[in-house]
Coordinates of C-alpha atoms in Angstrom, one line a residue:
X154 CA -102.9 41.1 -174.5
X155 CA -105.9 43.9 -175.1
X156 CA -106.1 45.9 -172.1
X157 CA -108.7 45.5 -169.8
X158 CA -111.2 48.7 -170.4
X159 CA -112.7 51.0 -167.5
X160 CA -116.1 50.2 -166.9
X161 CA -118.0 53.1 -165.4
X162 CA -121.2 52.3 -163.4
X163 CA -123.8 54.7 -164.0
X164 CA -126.5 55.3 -161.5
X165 CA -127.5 51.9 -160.7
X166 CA -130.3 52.5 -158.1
X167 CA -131.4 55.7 -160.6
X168 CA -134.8 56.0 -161.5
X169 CA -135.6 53.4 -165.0
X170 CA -133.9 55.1 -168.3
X171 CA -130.9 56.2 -166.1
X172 CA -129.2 52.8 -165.6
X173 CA -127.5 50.1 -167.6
X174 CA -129.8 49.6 -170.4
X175 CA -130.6 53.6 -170.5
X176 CA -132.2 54.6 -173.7
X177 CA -132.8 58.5 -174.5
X178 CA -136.1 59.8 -173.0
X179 CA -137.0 60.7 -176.1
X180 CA -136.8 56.6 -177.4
X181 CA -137.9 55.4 -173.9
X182 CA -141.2 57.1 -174.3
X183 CA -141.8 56.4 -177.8
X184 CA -141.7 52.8 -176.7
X185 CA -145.2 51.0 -175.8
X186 CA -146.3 50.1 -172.0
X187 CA -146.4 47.0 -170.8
X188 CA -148.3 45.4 -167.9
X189 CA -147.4 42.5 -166.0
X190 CA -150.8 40.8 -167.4
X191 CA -149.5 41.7 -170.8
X192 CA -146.0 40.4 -169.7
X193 CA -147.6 37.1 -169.0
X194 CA -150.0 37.4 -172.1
X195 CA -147.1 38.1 -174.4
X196 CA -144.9 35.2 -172.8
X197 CA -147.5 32.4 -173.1
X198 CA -147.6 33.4 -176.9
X199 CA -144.0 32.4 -176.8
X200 CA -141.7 34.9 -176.8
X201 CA -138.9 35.3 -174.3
X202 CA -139.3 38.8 -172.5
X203 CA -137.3 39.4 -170.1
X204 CA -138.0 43.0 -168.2
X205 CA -134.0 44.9 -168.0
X206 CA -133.7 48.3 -166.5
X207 CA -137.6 49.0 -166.5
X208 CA -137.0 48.2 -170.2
X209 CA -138.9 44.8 -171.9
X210 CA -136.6 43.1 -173.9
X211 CA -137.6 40.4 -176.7
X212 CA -134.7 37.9 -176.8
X213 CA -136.1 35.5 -179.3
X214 CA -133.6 36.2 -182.3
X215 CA -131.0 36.0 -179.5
X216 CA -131.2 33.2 -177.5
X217 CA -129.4 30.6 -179.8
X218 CA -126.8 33.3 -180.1
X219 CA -126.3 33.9 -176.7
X220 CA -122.6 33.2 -175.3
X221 CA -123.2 32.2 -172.0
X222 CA -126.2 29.1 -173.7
X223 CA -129.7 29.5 -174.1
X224 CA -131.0 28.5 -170.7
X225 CA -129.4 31.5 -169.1
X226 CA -131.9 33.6 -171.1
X227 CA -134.7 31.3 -170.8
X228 CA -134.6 30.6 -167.2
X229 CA -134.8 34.7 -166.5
X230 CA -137.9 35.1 -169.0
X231 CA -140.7 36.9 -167.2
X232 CA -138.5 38.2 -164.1
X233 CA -136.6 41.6 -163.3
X234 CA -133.1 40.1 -164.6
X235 CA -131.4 43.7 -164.3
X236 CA -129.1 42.4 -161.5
X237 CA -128.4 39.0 -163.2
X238 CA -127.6 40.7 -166.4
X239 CA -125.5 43.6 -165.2
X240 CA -123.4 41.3 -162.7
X241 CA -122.9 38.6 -165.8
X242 CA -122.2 41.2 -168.5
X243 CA -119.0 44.0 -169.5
X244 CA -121.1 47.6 -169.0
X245 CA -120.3 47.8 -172.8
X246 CA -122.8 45.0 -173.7
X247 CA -125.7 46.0 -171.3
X248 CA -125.4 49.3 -172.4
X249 CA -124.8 48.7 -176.3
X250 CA -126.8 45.7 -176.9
X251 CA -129.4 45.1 -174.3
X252 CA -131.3 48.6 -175.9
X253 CA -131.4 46.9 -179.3
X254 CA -133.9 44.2 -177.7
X255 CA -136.2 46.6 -175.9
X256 CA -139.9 45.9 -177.3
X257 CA -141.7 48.0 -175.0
X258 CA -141.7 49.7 -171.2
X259 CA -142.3 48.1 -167.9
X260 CA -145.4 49.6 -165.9
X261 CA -145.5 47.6 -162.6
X262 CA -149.0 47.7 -161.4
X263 CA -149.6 48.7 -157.5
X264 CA -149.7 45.3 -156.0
X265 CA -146.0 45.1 -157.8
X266 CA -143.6 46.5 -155.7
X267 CA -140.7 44.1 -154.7
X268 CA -141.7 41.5 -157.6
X269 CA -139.1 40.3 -159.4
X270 CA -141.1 37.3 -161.2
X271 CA -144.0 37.5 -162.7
X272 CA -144.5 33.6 -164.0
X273 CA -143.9 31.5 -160.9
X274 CA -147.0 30.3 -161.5
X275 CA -147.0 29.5 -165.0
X276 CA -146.2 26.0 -166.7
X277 CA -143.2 27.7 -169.3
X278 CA -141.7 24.7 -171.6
X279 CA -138.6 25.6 -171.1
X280 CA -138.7 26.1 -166.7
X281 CA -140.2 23.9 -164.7
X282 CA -142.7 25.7 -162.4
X283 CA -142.2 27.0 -159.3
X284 CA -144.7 27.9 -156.2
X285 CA -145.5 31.3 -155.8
X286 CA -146.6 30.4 -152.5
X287 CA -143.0 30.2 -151.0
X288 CA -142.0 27.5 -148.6
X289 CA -141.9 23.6 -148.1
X290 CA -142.4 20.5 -146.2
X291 CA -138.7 19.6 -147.3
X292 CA -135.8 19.9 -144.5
X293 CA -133.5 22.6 -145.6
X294 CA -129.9 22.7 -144.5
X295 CA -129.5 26.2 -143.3
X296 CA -132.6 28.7 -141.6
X297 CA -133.7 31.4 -144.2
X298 CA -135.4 34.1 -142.6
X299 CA -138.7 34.8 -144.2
X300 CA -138.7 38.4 -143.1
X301 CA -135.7 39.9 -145.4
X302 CA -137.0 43.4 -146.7
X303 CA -135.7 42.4 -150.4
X304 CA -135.9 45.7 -151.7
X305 CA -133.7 47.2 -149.7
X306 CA -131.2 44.6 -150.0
X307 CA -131.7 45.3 -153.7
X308 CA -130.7 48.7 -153.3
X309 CA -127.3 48.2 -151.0
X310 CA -126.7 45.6 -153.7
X311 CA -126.7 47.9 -156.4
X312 CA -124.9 51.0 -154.2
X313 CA -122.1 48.5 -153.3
X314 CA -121.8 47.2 -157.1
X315 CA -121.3 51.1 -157.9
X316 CA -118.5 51.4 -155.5
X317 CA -116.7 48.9 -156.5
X318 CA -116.7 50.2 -160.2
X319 CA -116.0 53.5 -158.9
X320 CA -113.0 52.2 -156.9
X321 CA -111.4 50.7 -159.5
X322 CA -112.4 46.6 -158.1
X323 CA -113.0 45.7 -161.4
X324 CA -109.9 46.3 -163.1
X325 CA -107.5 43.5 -163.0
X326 CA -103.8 43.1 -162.1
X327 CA -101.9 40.9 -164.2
X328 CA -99.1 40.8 -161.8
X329 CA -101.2 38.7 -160.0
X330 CA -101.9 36.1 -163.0
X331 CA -98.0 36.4 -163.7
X332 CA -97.6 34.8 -160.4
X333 CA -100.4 32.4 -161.2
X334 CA -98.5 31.1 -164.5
X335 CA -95.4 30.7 -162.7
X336 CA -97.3 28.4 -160.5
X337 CA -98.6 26.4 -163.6
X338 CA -95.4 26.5 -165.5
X339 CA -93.5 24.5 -162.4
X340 CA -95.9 21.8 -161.9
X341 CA -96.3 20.9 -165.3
X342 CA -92.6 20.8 -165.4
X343 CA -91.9 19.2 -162.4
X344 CA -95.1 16.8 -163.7
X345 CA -93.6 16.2 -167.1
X346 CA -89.8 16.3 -165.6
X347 CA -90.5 13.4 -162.9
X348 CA -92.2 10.9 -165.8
X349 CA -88.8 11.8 -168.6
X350 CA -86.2 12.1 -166.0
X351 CA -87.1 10.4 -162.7
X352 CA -86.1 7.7 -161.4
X353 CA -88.3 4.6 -162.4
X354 CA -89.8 3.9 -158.9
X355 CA -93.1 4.1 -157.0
X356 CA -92.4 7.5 -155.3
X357 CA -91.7 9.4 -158.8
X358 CA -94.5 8.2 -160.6
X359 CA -96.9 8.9 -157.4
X360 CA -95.3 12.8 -157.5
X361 CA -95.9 13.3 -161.0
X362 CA -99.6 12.4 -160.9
X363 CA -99.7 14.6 -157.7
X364 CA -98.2 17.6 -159.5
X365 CA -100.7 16.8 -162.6
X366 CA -103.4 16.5 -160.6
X367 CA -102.5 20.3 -159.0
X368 CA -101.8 21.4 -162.4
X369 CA -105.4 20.6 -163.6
X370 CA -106.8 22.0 -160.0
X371 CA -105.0 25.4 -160.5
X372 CA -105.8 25.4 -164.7
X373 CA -109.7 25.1 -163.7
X374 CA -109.7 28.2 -162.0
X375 CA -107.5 29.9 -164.5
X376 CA -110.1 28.9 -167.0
X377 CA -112.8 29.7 -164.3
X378 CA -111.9 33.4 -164.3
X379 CA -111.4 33.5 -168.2
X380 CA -115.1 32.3 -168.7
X381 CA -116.4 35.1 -166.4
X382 CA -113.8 37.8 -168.4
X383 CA -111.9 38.6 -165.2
X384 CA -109.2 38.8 -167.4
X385 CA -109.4 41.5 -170.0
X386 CA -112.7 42.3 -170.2
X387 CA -112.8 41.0 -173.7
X388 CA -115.5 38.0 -174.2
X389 CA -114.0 36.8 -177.1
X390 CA -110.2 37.0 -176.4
X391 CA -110.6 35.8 -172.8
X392 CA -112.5 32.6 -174.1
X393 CA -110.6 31.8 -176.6
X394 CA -107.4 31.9 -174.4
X395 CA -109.3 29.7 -172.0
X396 CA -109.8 27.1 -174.4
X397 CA -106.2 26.9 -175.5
X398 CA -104.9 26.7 -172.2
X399 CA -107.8 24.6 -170.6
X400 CA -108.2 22.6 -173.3
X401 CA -105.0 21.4 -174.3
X402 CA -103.3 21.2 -171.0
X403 CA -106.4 19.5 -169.3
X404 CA -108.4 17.8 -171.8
X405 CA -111.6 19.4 -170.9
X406 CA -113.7 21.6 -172.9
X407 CA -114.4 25.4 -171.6
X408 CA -117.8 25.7 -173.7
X409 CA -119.4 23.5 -171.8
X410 CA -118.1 24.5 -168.8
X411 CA -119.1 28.0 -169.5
X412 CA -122.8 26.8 -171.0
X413 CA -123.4 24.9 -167.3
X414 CA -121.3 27.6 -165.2
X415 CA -123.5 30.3 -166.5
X416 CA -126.9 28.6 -165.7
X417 CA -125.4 27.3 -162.6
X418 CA -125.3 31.4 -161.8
X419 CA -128.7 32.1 -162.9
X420 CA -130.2 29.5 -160.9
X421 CA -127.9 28.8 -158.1
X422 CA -128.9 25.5 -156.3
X423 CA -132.8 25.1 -158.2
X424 CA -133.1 21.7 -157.9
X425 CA -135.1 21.6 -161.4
X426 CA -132.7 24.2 -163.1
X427 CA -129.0 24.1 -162.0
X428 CA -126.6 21.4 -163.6
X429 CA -124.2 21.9 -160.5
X430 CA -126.3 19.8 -157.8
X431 CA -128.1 17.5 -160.5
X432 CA -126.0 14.1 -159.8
X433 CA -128.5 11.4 -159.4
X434 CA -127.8 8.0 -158.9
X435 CA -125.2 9.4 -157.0
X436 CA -125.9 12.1 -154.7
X437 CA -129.2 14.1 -153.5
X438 CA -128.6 17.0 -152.0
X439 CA -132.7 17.6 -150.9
X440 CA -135.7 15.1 -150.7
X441 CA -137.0 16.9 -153.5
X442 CA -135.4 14.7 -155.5
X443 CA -137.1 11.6 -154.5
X444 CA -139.7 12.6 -156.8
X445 CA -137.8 12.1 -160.2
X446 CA -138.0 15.7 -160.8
X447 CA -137.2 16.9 -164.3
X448 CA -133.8 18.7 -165.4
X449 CA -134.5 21.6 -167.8
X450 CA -130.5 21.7 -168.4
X451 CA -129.9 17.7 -169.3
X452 CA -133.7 17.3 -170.5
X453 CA -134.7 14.1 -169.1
X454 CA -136.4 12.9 -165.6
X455 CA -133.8 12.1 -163.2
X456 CA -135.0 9.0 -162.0
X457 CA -135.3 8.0 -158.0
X458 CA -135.0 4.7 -159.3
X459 CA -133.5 1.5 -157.8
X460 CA -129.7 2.7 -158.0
X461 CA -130.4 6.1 -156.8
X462 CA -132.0 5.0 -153.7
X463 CA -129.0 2.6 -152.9
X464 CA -126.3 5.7 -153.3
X465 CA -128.0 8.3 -152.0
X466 CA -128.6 6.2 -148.8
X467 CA -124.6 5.8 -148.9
X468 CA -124.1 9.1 -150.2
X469 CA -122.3 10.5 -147.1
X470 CA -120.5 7.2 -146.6
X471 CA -119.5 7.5 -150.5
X472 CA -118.8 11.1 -151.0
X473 CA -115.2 11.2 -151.6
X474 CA -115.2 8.2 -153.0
X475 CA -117.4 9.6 -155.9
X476 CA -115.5 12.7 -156.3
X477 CA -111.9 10.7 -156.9
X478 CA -114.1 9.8 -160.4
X479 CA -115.2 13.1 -160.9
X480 CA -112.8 14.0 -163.8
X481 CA -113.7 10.8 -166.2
X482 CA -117.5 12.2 -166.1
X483 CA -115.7 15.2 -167.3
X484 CA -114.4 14.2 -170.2
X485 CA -117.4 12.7 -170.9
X486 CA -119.5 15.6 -170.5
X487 CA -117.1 17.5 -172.7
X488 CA -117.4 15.1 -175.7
X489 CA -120.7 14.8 -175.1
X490 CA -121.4 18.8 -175.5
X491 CA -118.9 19.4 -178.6
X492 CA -120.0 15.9 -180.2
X493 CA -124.3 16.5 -179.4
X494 CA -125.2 20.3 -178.7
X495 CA -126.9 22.2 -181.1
X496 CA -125.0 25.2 -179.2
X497 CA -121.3 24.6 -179.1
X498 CA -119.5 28.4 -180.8
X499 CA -116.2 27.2 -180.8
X500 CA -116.9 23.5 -181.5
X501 CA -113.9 23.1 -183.6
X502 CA -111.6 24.9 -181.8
X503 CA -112.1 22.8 -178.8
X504 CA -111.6 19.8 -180.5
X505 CA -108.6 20.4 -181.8
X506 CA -107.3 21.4 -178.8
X507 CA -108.6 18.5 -176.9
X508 CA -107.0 16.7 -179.7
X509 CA -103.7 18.0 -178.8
X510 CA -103.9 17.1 -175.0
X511 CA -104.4 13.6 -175.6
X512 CA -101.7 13.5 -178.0
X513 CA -99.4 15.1 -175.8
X514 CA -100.6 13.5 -173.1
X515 CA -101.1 10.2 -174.3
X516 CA -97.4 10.5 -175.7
X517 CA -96.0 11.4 -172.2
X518 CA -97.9 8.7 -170.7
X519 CA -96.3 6.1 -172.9
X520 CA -92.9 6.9 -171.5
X521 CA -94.1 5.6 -168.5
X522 CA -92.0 2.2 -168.3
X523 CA -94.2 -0.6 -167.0
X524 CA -98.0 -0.6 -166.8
X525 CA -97.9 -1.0 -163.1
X526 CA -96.0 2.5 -162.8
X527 CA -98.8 3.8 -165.6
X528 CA -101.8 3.0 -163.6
X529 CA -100.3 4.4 -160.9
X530 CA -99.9 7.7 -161.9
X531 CA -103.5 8.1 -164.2
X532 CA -105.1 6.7 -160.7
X533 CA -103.1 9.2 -158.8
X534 CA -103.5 12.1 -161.1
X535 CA -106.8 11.4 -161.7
X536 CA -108.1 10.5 -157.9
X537 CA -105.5 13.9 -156.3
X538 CA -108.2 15.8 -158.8
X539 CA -110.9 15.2 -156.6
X540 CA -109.8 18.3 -154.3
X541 CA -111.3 20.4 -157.1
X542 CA -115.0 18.8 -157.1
X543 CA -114.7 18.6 -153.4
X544 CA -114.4 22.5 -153.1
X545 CA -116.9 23.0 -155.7
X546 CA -119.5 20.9 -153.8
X547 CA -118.4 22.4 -150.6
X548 CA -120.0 25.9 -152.1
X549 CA -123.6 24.9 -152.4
X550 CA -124.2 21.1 -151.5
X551 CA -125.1 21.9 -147.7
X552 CA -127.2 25.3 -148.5
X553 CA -130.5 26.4 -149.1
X554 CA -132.1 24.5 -152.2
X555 CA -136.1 26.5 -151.4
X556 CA -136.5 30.2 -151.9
X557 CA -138.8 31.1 -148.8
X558 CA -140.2 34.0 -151.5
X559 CA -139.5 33.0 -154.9
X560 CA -141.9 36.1 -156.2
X561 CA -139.9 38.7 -154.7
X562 CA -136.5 37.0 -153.2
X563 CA -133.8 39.4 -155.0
X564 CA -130.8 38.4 -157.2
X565 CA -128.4 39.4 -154.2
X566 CA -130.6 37.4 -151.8
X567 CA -130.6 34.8 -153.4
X568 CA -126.7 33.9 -153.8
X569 CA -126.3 34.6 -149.9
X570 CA -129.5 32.3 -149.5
X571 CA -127.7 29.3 -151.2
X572 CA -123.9 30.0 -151.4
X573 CA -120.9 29.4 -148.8
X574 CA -117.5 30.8 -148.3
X575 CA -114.3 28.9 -146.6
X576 CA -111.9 30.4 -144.5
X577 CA -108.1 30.5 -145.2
X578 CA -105.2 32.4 -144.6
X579 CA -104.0 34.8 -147.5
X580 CA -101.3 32.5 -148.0
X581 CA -103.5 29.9 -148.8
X582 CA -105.2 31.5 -151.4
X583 CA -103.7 30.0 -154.1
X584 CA -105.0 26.6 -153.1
X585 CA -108.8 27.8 -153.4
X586 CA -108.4 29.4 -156.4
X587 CA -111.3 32.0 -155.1
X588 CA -113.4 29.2 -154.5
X589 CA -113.3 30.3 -151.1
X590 CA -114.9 33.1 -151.7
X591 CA -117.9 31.8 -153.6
X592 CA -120.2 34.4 -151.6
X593 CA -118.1 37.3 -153.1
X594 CA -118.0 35.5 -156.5
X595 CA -122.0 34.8 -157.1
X596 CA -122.6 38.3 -156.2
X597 CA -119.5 39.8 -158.6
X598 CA -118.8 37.0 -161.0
X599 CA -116.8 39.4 -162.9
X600 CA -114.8 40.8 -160.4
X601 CA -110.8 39.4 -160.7
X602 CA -110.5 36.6 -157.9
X603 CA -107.3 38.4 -156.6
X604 CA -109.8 40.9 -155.5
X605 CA -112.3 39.3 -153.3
X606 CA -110.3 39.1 -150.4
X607 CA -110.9 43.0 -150.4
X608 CA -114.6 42.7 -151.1
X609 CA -115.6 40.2 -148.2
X610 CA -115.8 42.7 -145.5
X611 CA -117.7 44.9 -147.3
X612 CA -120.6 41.8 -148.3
X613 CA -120.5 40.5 -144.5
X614 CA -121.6 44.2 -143.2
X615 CA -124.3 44.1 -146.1
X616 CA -125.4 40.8 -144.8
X617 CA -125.4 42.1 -141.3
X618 CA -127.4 45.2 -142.1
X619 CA -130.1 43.3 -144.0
X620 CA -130.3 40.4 -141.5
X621 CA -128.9 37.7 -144.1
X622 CA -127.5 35.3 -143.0
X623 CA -123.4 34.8 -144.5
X624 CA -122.2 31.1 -143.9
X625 CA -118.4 30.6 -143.9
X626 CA -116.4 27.5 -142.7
X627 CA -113.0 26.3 -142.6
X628 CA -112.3 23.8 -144.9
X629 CA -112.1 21.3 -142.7
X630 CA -115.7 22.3 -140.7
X631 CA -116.9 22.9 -144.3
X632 CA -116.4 19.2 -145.2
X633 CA -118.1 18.2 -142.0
X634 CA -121.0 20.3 -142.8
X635 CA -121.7 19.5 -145.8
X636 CA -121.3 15.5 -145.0
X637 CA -123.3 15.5 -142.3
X638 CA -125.9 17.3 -144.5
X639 CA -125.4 14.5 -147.0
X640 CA -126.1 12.2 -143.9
X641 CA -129.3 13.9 -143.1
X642 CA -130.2 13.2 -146.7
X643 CA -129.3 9.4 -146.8
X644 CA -131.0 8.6 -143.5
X645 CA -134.3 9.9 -145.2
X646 CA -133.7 7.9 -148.1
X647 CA -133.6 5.0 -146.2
X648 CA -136.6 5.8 -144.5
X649 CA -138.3 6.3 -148.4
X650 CA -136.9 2.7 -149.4
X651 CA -138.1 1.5 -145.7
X652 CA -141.6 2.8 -146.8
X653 CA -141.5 1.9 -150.8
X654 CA -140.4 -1.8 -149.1
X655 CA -143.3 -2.0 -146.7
X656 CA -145.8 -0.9 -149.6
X657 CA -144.3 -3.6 -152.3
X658 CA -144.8 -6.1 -149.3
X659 CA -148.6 -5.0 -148.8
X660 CA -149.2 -5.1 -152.4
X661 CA -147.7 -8.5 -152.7
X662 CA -150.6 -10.0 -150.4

């Protein structure tokens, strides 16, 4: 295994030609100005600028290129991405490659100070548009102050992302994953052990699928960190190791995941943007989406249509129920993505080893004696493996889905704004896989998971400091939460369908 290569931070709140995508003065100057209004102009012409380090970088020969899918570039087109791209990216690349894209130098004019975006109000293809204006006559779940002084959150940010570099956060322990493979190794032989040499009776057969079902829970997060290179560092060699552990012991493919993951990150909880809280017929997390609002990621209208009005009145009544199917839509999605998208790098790859899950799988499977025992176990494994969707969901169903300043609301901001954590005891760690620290991971989704237990008191005083407000729950308060927010949801629903009922009615005379 490569070893995992320090990653110096330089000066991240130094003045613009110091930082991450620092180009000699001498280059720097020789480089044109650019002017928001020329940003915009520039933009609307079509090309993908996305302002780095006080740099403007052209990303049009790279977006179909780009590891982490295309919308992660397009939906940051026109903003300050400095602290999206530094927290998604090893220092090597931002340093190395984001230079090669610069096209000209940012020149903020006097009324910009704060801005981060500079098209909120403009109609891109490729984003649907946001107001500039800020607020909404949609309930949100949790307050968001409207009086958070962004920039200097910005700042502490970027002064805490240095210290952690500096203190040596970033560098992972693989005495810690050892542990972790252990873990894996017994339940998938205690799975596989039970089905061959159990006895043939309810109880075995309900244990094996239990253990499967952890197996696949505790792989996910495994692959999790390998698609955010928490492992080594190295893009390539942590991704491929993903996909041939992901892939061929849980049947699921790690380019897609990484393709939604990484525009899940860019645009936490957007109702328009983020894959992650897009489930119509099933659930709606805000009223927002009672207007058939357009996806940008799946490229279609999500339709408030007959179905969708029925489960989303139920949808707090149905919620676990949904989640015990979770995995089939999974698989799905997976074949879907290596089968349809024109952006699938290791297309091959992943289908071969998906190949060889189902052949091992289906070939353990078949020693399964009666078909009674069979269903058993695929129901069990299948329905145990809702744990893992149910603590996904429990990170960003119940928060903010409204930026109260999307014009200036900050990268850091932002993740606090519409992210939770769960509280467990360091023993239970293993369980959440670092889901539990989904606070800690938005804001550092490179950072090893084994670490964020380290990091949280130091993001709770930031919080504190900048009046932000840090949401953590138990697991079991979490679930209540985010239920009865799913409740609050439904019961508007039903008022919508009371209303859509009454106006059919008035028509009909």
């Amino acid at each position: 295994m490569p070893p995992r290569a320090p990653s110096p931070l330089p000066p991240h709140n130094a003045p613009a030609g110091s930082g991450p995508a620092a180009l000699s003065e001498a280059r720097r100057s020789r480089l044109p100005p650019c002017t928001p209004d020329q940003l915009r102009e520039r933009i609307a012409a079509g090309e993908y600028l996305v302002v780095i380090d006080g740099l403007v970088c052209r990303l049009n020969g790279f977006v179909g290129k780009h590891p982490g899918g295309p919308l992660a570039i397009m939906h940051m087109v026109g903003r300050d991405a400095t602290d999206e791209v530094t927290s998604m990216h090893p220092r090597e690349v931002v340093e190395r490659t984001m230079p090669r894209w610069a096209v000209a130098r940012f020149v903020p004019d006097d009324s910009g100070a704060g801005v981060v975006s500079y098209v909120e109000d403009m109609d891109l293809p490729y984003s649907a548009p946001r107001s500039a204006a800020g607020g909404s006559s949609h309930p949100q779940p949790a307050k968001v102050s409207m009086c958070l002084d962004y920039a200097a959150i910005q700042r502490d940010y970027r002064l805490l992302d240095q210290r952690l570099h500096r203190e040596g956060y970033y560098q992972c322990d693989y005495w810690d994953y050892a542990r972790e493979v252990a873990r894996y190794a017994a339940l998938l032989a205690v799975a596989v052990g039970l089905v061959l040499l159990g006895p043939p009776c309810a109880w075995t057969y309900l244990l094996a699928g239990v253990c499967t079902a952890l197996l696949w829970q505790q792989l996910a997060f495994f692959a999790h960190d390998l698609g955010h290179n928490e492992l080594t560092g190295h893009r390539g060699f942590d991704l491929v190791l993903g996909i041939c552990v992901a892939d061929v012991l849980g049947g699921l493919s790690v380019g897609w995941w990484k393709k939604n993951h990484n525009t899940h990150h860019i645009v936490t909880n957007d109702p328009d943007n983020d894959p992650d809280i897009q489930h119509l017929p099933f659930f709606a997390i805000s009223t927002r989406f009672f207007e058939s609002r357009y996806s940008t990621y799946y490229r279609r209208v999500m339709e408030f249509d007959a179905a969708a009005r029925l489960f989303v009145s139920l949808q707090d009544k149905l919620y676990y129920a949904v989640m015990c199917f979770g995995r089939y839509n999974l698989y799905f999605l997976s074949w879907q993505y290596l089968l349809t998208s024109s952006f699938a790098p290791y297309r091959f790859l992943e289908m071969g080893c998906i190949g060889v899950f189902f052949a091992w799988f289906g070939w353990l499977t078949a020693q399964i004696p009666t078909w009674r025992y069979l269903a058993l176990y695929l129901f069990v494994a299948h329905s145990v493996s809702a744990v893992l969707h149910v603590q996904i969901t429990l990170s960003h169903f119940a928060m903010s889905t409204e930026s109260p300043d999307p014009v200036r609301e900050c990268f850091c901001a932002r993740q606090v704004r519409t992210t939770m954590d769960v509280i467990c005891s360091p023993w239970f760690d293993w369980f959440h896989g670092g889901l539990q620290f989904q606070i800690e991971h938005h804001l550092f989704p490179r950072l090893p998971r084994h670490k964020l237990r380290r990091v949280q008191p130091l993001v709770k005083d930031l919080c504190r400091r900048h009046g932000m407000d840090f949401k953590e729950f138990s697991f079991v308060d979490g679930n209540v939460y985010t239920v009865r927010w799913l409740g609050e949801v439904a019961s508007r629903a039903k008022l919508y369908n009371a209303r859509e009922k009454q106006a059919a009615n008035s028509q009909a005379r």
